[in-house]
MMTF fields as JSON, N, C-alpha, C and O atoms, coordinates in Angstrom:
{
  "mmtfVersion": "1.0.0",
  "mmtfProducer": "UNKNOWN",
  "numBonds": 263,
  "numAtoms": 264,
  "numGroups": 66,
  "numChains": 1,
  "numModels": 1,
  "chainsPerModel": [1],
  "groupsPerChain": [66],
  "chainIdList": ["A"],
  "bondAtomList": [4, 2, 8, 6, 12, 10, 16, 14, 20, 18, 24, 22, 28, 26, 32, 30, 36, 34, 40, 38, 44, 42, 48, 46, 52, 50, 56, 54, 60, 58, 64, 62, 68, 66, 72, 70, 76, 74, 80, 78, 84, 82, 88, 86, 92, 90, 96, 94, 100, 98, 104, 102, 108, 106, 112, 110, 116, 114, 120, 118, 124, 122, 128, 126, 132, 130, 136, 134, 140, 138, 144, 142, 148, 146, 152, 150, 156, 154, 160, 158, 164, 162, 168, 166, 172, 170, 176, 174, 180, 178, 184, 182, 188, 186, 192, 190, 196, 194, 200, 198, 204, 202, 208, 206, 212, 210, 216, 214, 220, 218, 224, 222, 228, 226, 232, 230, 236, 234, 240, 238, 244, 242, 248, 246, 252, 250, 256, 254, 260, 258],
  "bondOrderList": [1, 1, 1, 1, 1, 1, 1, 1, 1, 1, 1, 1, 1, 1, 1, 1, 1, 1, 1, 1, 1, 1, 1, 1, 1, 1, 1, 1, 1, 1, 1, 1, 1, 1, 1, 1, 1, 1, 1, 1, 1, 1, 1, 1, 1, 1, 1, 1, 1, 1, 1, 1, 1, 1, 1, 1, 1, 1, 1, 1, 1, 1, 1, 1, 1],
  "groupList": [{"groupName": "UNK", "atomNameList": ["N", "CA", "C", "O"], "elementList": ["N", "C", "C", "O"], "formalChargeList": [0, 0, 0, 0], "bondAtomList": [1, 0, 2, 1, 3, 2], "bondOrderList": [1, 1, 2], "singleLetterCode": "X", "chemCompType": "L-PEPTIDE LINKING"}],
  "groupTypeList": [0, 0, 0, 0, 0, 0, 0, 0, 0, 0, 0, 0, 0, 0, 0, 0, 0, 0, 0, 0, 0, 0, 0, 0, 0, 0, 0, 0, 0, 0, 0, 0, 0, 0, 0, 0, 0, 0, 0, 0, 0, 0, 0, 0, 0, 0, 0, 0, 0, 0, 0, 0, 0, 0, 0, 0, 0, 0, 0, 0, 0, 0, 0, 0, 0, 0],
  "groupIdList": [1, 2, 3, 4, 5, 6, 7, 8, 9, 10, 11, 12, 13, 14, 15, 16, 17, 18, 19, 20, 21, 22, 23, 24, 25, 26, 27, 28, 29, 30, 31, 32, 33, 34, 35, 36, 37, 38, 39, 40, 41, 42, 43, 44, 45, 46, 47, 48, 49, 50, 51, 52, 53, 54, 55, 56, 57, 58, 59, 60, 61, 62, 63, 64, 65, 66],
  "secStructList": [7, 7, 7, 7, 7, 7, 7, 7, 7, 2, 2, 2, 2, 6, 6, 1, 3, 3, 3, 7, 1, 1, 1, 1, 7, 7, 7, 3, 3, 1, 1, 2, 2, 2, 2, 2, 2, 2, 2, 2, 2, 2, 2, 6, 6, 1, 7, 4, 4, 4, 7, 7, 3, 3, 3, 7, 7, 1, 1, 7, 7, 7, 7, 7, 7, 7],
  "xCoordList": [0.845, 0.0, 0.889, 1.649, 0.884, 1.643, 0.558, -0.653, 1.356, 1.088, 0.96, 1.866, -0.439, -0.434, 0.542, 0.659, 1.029, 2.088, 1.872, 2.343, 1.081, 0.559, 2.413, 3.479, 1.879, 2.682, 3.099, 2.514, 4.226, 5.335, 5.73, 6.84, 4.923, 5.58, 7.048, 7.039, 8.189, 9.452, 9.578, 10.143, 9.045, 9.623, 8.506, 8.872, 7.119, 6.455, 6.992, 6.94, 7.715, 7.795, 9.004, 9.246, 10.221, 11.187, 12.576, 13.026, 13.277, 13.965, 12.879, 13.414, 11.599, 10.602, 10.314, 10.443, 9.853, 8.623, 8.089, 7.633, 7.387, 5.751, 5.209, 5.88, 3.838, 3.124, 2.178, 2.055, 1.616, 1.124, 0.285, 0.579, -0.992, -2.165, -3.237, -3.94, -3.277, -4.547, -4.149, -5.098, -2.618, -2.537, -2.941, -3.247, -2.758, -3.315, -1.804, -1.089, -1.636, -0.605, -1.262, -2.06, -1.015, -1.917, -1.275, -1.884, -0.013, 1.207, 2.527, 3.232, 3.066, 4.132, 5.04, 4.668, 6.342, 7.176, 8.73, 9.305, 9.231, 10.842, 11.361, 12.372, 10.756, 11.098, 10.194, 8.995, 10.658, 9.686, 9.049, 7.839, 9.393, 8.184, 6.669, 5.515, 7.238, 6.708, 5.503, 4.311, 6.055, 5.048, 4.508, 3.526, 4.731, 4.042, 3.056, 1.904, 3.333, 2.135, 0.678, -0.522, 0.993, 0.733, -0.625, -1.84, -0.158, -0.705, -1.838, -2.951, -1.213, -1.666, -3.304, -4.372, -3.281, -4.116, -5.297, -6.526, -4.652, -5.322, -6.119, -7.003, -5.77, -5.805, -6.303, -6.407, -6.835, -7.456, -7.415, -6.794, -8.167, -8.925, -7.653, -8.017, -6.612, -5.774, -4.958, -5.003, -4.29, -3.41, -1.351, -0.861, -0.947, 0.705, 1.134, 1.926, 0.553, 1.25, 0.808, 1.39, -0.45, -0.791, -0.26, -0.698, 0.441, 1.235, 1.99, 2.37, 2.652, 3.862, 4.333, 3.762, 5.445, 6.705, 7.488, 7.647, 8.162, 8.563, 9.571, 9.172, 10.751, 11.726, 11.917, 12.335, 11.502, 11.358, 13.196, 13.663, 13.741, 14.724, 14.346, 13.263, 15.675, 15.813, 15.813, 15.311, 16.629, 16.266, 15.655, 14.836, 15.877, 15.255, 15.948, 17.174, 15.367, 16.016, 14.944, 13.754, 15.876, 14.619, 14.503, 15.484, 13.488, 13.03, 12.87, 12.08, 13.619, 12.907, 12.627, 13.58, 11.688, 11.397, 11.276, 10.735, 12.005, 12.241, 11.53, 11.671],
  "yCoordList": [-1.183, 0.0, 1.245, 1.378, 2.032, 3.411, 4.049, 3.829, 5.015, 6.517, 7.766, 8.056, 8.583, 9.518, 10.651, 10.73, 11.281, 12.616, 13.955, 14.526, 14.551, 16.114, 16.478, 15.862, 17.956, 18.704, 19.822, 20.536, 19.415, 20.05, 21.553, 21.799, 22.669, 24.08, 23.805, 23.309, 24.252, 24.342, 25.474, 25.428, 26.802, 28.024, 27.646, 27.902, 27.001, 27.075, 26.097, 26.333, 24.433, 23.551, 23.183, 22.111, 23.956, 23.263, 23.564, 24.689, 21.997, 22.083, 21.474, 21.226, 21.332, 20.407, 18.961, 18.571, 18.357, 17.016, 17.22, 17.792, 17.062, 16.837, 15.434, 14.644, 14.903, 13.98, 14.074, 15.154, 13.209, 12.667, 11.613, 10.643, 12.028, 10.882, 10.983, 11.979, 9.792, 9.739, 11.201, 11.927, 11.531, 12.342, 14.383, 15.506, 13.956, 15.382, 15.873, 15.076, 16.797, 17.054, 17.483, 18.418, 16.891, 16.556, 17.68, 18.52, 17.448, 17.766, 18.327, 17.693, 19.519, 19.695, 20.495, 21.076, 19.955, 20.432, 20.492, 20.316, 20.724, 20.44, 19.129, 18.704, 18.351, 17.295, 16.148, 16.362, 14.66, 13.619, 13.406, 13.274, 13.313, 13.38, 14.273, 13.896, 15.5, 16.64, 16.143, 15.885, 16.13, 15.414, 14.875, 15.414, 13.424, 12.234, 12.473, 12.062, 12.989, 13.48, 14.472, 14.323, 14.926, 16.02, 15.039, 15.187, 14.401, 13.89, 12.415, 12.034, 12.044, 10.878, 11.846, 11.297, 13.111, 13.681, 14.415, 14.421, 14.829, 15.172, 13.914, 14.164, 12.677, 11.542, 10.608, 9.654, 10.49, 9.636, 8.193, 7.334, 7.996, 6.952, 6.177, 5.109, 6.424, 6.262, 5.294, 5.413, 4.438, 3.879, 4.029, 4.281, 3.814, 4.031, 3.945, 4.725, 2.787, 2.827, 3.527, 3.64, 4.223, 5.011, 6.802, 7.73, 6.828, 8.008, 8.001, 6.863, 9.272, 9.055, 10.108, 11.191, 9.797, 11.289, 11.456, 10.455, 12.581, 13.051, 14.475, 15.228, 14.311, 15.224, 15.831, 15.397, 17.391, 18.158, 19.175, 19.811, 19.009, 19.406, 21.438, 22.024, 21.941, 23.389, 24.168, 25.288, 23.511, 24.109, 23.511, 22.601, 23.8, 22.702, 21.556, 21.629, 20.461, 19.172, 18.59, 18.384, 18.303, 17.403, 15.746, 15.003, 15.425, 14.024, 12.922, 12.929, 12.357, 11.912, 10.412, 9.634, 10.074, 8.643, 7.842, 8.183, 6.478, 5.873, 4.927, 4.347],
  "zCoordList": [0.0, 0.0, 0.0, 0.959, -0.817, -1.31, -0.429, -0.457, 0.478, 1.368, 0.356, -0.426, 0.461, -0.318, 0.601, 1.824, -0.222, -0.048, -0.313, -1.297, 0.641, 0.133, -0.525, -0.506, -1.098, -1.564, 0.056, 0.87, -0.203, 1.364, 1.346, 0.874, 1.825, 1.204, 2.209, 3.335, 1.49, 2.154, 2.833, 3.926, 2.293, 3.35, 4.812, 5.96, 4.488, 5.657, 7.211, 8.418, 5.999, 7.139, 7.082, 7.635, 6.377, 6.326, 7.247, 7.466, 7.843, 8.596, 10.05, 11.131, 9.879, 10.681, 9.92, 8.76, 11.18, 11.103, 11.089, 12.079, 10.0, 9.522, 9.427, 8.763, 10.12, 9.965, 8.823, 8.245, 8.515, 7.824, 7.336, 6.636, 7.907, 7.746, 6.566, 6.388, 5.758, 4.88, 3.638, 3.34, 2.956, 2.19, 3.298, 2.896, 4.271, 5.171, 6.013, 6.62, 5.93, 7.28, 8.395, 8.327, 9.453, 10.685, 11.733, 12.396, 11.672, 12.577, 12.338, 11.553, 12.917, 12.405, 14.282, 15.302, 13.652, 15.105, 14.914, 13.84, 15.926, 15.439, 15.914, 15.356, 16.967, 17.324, 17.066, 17.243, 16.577, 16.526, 17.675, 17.488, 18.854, 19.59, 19.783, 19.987, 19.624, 19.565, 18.23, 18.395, 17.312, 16.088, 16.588, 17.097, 16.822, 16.786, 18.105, 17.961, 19.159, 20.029, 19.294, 19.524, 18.873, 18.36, 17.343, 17.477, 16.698, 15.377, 16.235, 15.871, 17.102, 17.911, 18.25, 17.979, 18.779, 19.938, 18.37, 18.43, 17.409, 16.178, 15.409, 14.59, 15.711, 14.806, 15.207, 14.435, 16.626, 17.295, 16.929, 17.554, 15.81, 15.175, 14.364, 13.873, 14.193, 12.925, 13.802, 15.027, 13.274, 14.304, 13.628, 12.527, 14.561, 14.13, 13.015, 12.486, 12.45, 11.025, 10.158, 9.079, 10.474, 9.288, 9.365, 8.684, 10.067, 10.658, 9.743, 9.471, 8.73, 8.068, 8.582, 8.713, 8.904, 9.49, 8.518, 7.819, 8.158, 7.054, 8.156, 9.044, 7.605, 7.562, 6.597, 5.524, 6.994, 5.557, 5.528, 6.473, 4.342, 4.04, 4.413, 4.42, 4.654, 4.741, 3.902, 3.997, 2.491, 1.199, 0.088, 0.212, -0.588, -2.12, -2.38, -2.464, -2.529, -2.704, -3.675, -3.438, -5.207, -6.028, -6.005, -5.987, -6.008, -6.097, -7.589, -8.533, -7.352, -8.918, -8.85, -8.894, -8.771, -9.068, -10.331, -11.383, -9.974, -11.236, -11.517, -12.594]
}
């Protein structure tokens, strides 16, 4: 099962953890705990694995999938 991946603004979240449930950003902080609390208390219903944490880069970094 492929995790949908909103689109990440960099000047808003970058250099943070951002969560990530169901294609939504739930949560954002500077520390993984800090997230993952955060997203747990927003997300009730969702359970761990459907949490995606994501370390968002400080500047521009491209992706390319093959």
């Amino acid at each position: 099962m492929q995790k949908k991946i909103p689109t990440i603004d960099i000047k808003k979240y970058g250099g943070k953890q951002v969560a990530v449930v169901n294609g939504r950003i739930v949560a954002f902080g500077e520390t993984t705990k800090e997230v993952l609390e955060r997203a747990r208390k927003k997300t009730v219903h969702s359970q761990w694995k459907e949490i995606l944490l994501i370390t968002v880069p400080r500047g521009l970094t491209v992706v390319y999938r093959l």
